């Protein structure tokens, strides 16, 4: 197989969950049906499992006693989540229609669809959840882009793509489920030299010292393991991924959380932990874009 051919190495033996923990995560996402994810996705058919960034448009959400307030807040939160994905796509580098991108930990596929719409290229999503992969593939079919956007059930530490076959790849809020050295070794393997890797993630701040109680609560809530900023940069450096942008999105994501906390039908109980940890400096919302060298 040529190194520019991104077709799966073997379609019939796609590896699924490899550890008991990954089985837990697959089950978690198979059963996930929170209104905050589904009702926001229903706004325009782009389903995200990540958070939003940017200023809240106060004129769009109306007064607190507006009878349409909840609907307006949902639309606004969704706009901010799509704005987050746009910023991720802005950092994927020079992507052409003939390239292939990989959305590692793709969820229901909202970012994959947006990437195809922007670049016109193929986007391969991987998730541990069969339900999510089915959902994403159904959406791609409905949109008539299933020749370009596809989700597979597989472990992102062992992806079915040939060495150097991928132009750019990303983790949008999915890197806290894996060991970072293993993750970046795998991205580095599939990326071509000169390709780009991007992550948007919550990470704990080494300046704070250790993970705060809020960070521990977030870990317990999502059954994940949030890494520190230092670990990200070290694991990238060890795997031929050289950062060209490190952007602290914390101030940009706070308005999203503060708005979300006001919508009784959407809150999940974890809002306070995010808001407090962003404010006390123990947690950061970070974008890191790195060149594969
Ligand atoms: N990136 C998506 C979804 C984020 S939710 C979005 O922005 O909407 C986290 C995702 O990570 C889930 O889809 C989950 O299945 C996936 N995930 C976690 N560990 C994984 C692993 N080892 N391999 C593949 N996907 C994984």
XYZ file of C-alpha atoms and ligand atoms in Angstrom:
319
model
C 0.000 0.000 0.000
C 1.355 3.418 -0.916
C 2.005 5.784 1.924
C -0.458 8.300 0.502
C -3.297 5.798 0.424
C -5.502 6.323 3.464
C -7.824 3.391 2.914
C -8.136 1.185 5.969
C -5.440 -1.458 6.228
C -8.066 -4.134 6.673
C -11.770 -3.321 6.670
C -12.831 -6.554 8.305
C -10.696 -6.445 11.429
C -11.244 -2.963 12.768
C -10.069 -3.079 16.356
C -12.655 -2.006 18.919
C -12.212 -1.499 22.650
C -8.944 -3.067 23.733
C -9.048 -2.665 27.510
C -11.815 -3.013 30.119
C -11.646 0.780 30.584
C -12.248 1.347 26.880
C -15.236 -0.998 27.165
C -16.585 1.283 29.935
C -16.123 4.339 27.710
C -17.806 2.626 24.760
C -20.813 1.830 26.993
C -20.868 5.353 28.410
C -21.137 6.901 24.942
C -23.494 4.206 23.640
C -25.969 5.235 26.350
C -25.352 8.964 26.278
C -28.471 10.907 25.304
C -28.225 14.133 27.265
C -30.594 16.888 26.146
C -27.665 19.308 26.158
C -26.152 17.339 23.283
C -29.199 16.234 21.329
C -31.348 19.352 21.512
C -28.434 21.535 20.490
C -27.630 19.252 17.554
C -31.260 19.374 16.427
C -30.823 23.103 15.729
C -29.092 22.444 12.400
C -28.124 18.760 12.323
C -24.509 19.164 13.489
C -24.155 17.053 16.626
C -21.331 18.075 18.964
C -20.024 16.662 22.218
C -17.806 19.560 23.073
C -18.095 23.019 24.591
C -18.483 26.450 23.106
C -16.328 29.549 22.795
C -16.860 33.232 22.090
C -19.007 36.037 23.430
C -22.684 35.382 24.071
C -24.945 37.417 21.802
C -27.264 38.902 24.431
C -29.702 40.151 21.795
C -30.110 36.573 20.516
C -31.132 35.066 23.863
C -33.786 37.579 24.901
C -34.832 38.462 28.452
C -34.961 35.839 31.215
C -38.790 36.003 31.151
C -39.038 35.682 27.345
C -41.369 32.736 26.583
C -38.928 31.578 23.885
C -35.902 32.029 26.130
C -34.964 28.356 26.449
C -35.125 27.754 22.712
C -33.027 30.842 22.112
C -30.415 29.762 24.679
C -30.174 26.345 23.003
C -29.591 27.970 19.616
C -26.965 30.288 21.081
C -25.097 27.504 22.931
C -25.047 25.502 19.711
C -23.678 28.482 17.788
C -20.829 28.740 20.317
C -20.077 24.998 20.024
C -19.882 25.258 16.236
C -17.649 28.338 16.645
C -15.299 26.158 18.728
C -15.075 23.598 15.892
C -14.432 26.386 13.359
C -11.419 27.533 15.399
C -10.098 23.966 15.466
C -10.494 23.729 11.667
C -8.685 27.068 11.270
C -5.561 25.355 12.637
C -5.517 22.257 10.416
C -3.157 23.920 7.924
C -3.243 23.712 4.150
C -5.868 21.028 3.476
C -6.951 20.259 -0.112
C -9.843 18.177 -1.477
C -7.468 15.279 -2.273
C -6.312 15.036 1.341
C -7.647 12.818 4.132
C -8.317 14.060 7.660
C -8.821 11.997 10.804
C -11.250 12.995 13.575
C -10.012 10.918 16.527
C -12.785 10.389 19.081
C -15.368 11.771 16.652
C -18.509 11.497 18.765
C -21.645 11.951 16.653
C -19.545 13.508 13.923
C -20.392 17.239 13.944
C -16.762 18.341 13.501
C -16.182 15.758 10.729
C -19.102 17.152 8.713
C -17.882 20.720 9.183
C -14.362 19.724 8.080
C -15.686 18.159 4.876
C -17.890 21.184 4.199
C -14.902 23.491 4.575
C -12.173 21.524 2.773
C -14.108 19.223 0.422
C -11.901 16.309 1.452
C -12.397 12.884 3.048
C -12.790 12.775 6.810
C -12.364 9.516 8.708
C -13.878 9.496 12.191
C -13.097 6.934 14.879
C -15.002 6.356 18.098
C -15.298 3.543 20.627
C -19.082 3.790 20.503
C -20.973 1.781 17.868
C -24.056 3.940 18.490
C -22.104 7.110 17.755
C -20.552 5.657 14.607
C -24.004 4.591 13.343
C -25.387 8.021 14.143
C -22.555 9.805 12.328
C -22.788 7.554 9.283
C -26.557 8.046 9.110
C -26.135 11.831 9.227
C -23.472 11.691 6.491
C -25.855 9.662 4.318
C -28.726 12.065 4.925
C -26.451 14.918 3.881
C -25.316 12.983 0.783
C -21.669 13.147 1.877
C -21.184 9.516 2.914
C -18.541 9.092 0.193
C -16.466 11.618 2.109
C -17.377 11.386 5.791
C -17.270 8.072 7.570
C -17.133 6.929 11.185
C -15.696 3.612 12.323
C -15.657 1.847 15.644
C -12.036 1.635 16.575
C -9.482 2.506 19.199
C -7.647 5.706 18.332
C -4.470 4.229 19.797
C -4.557 1.658 16.999
C -6.128 3.241 13.932
C -6.639 1.386 10.645
C -4.777 3.957 8.519
C -1.457 3.523 6.747
C 1.724 5.312 7.843
C 1.909 8.910 6.614
C -1.449 8.679 4.839
C -3.225 11.535 6.643
C -2.777 15.267 6.056
C -4.144 16.490 9.387
C -5.772 14.918 12.405
C -7.354 16.108 15.605
C -8.815 15.311 18.992
C -11.716 17.546 19.898
C -12.200 16.925 23.629
C -11.273 13.287 23.421
C -7.624 13.131 24.519
C -8.485 12.806 28.237
C -9.452 9.168 27.693
C -6.008 7.901 26.746
C -2.324 7.941 27.573
C -0.876 10.909 25.703
C 2.358 9.212 24.663
C 0.412 6.378 23.076
C -2.001 8.826 21.440
C 0.631 11.093 19.934
C 2.753 8.174 18.759
C -0.279 6.972 16.804
C -1.134 10.392 15.322
C 2.510 10.828 14.397
C 2.493 7.474 12.627
C -0.555 8.198 10.448
C 0.370 11.845 9.667
C 2.503 12.803 6.720
C 5.618 14.875 7.421
C 4.491 18.519 7.264
C 0.975 17.501 8.312
C -0.778 19.068 11.246
C -2.221 17.795 14.519
C -4.692 19.838 16.578
C -6.283 19.254 19.952
C -8.804 21.280 21.883
C -8.917 20.002 25.428
C -9.376 20.784 29.074
C -6.121 20.342 30.948
C -4.999 21.008 34.493
C -2.650 23.892 34.975
C 0.833 23.071 36.341
C 0.946 26.548 37.867
C -1.825 25.431 40.253
C 0.332 22.484 41.371
C -1.800 19.339 41.135
C -5.340 18.573 39.887
C -7.804 20.576 42.032
C -10.919 19.075 43.617
C -12.926 20.507 40.703
C -10.712 18.735 38.183
C -11.159 15.505 40.168
C -14.945 15.990 40.016
C -14.817 16.439 36.249
C -12.760 13.254 35.943
C -15.295 11.314 37.999
C -18.258 12.768 36.084
C -16.921 11.782 32.647
C -14.873 8.712 33.733
C -11.810 10.328 32.222
C -8.286 11.356 33.212
C -7.515 15.010 32.530
C -3.833 15.580 31.762
C -1.752 18.633 32.556
C -0.580 21.217 30.041
C 2.966 20.075 30.743
C 2.115 16.457 29.836
C 0.638 17.559 26.500
C 3.717 19.477 25.487
C 6.121 16.803 26.662
C 4.268 13.955 24.924
C 4.126 15.965 21.689
C 7.832 16.789 21.828
C 8.590 13.098 22.300
C 6.527 12.171 19.229
C 7.700 14.517 16.474
C 4.821 16.930 17.021
C 6.130 20.493 17.345
C 3.613 23.078 18.585
C 3.130 26.099 16.365
C 0.196 27.460 18.354
C -0.794 27.092 21.993
C -3.932 29.127 22.668
C -5.546 29.522 26.053
C -9.282 29.488 25.285
C -10.298 29.644 28.970
C -11.607 33.243 28.879
C -13.466 32.427 25.652
C -15.274 29.386 27.035
C -16.403 30.868 30.371
C -19.383 32.792 28.889
C -20.637 29.514 27.359
C -20.585 27.807 30.764
C -22.198 30.734 32.536
C -25.011 30.763 29.980
C -25.445 26.995 30.091
C -25.712 27.088 33.899
C -28.822 29.295 33.537
C -30.804 26.756 31.486
C -32.540 24.357 33.940
C -33.433 21.799 31.260
C -29.838 21.543 30.051
C -27.705 21.510 33.198
C -25.984 18.234 34.016
C -24.591 19.163 37.442
C -20.996 19.560 36.309
C -21.266 23.244 35.364
C -20.076 24.487 38.779
C -16.879 22.418 38.604
C -15.996 23.858 35.185
C -16.781 27.444 36.160
C -14.936 27.271 39.509
C -11.848 25.538 38.128
C -11.573 27.942 35.199
C -11.875 30.830 37.637
C -9.404 29.560 40.254
C -6.805 28.857 37.562
C -6.576 25.109 38.187
C -8.079 24.146 34.827
C -7.596 25.533 31.331
C -9.325 25.153 27.993
C -6.500 24.870 25.496
C -5.947 24.584 21.756
C -2.622 23.149 20.688
C -1.739 22.898 16.998
C 1.442 21.038 16.117
C 3.417 20.320 12.974
C 4.377 16.721 12.287
C 8.101 16.975 11.619
N -14.851 14.956 19.213
C -16.291 14.823 19.362
C -16.687 13.953 20.555
C -16.045 14.233 21.899
S -16.678 13.129 23.155
C -16.925 16.178 19.370
O -16.216 17.177 19.397
O -18.144 16.262 19.311
C -15.355 11.942 23.379
C -15.236 10.920 22.270
O -13.993 10.234 22.450
C -16.301 9.841 22.219
O -16.750 9.740 20.892
C -15.552 8.556 22.595
O -16.037 7.382 21.959
C -14.179 8.891 22.064
N -13.091 8.065 22.602
C -12.646 7.974 23.876
N -11.618 7.094 23.948
C -11.404 6.634 22.681
C -10.485 5.712 22.104
N -9.568 5.068 22.839
N -10.580 5.486 20.778
C -11.503 6.103 20.010
N -12.392 6.994 20.504
C -12.348 7.255 21.824
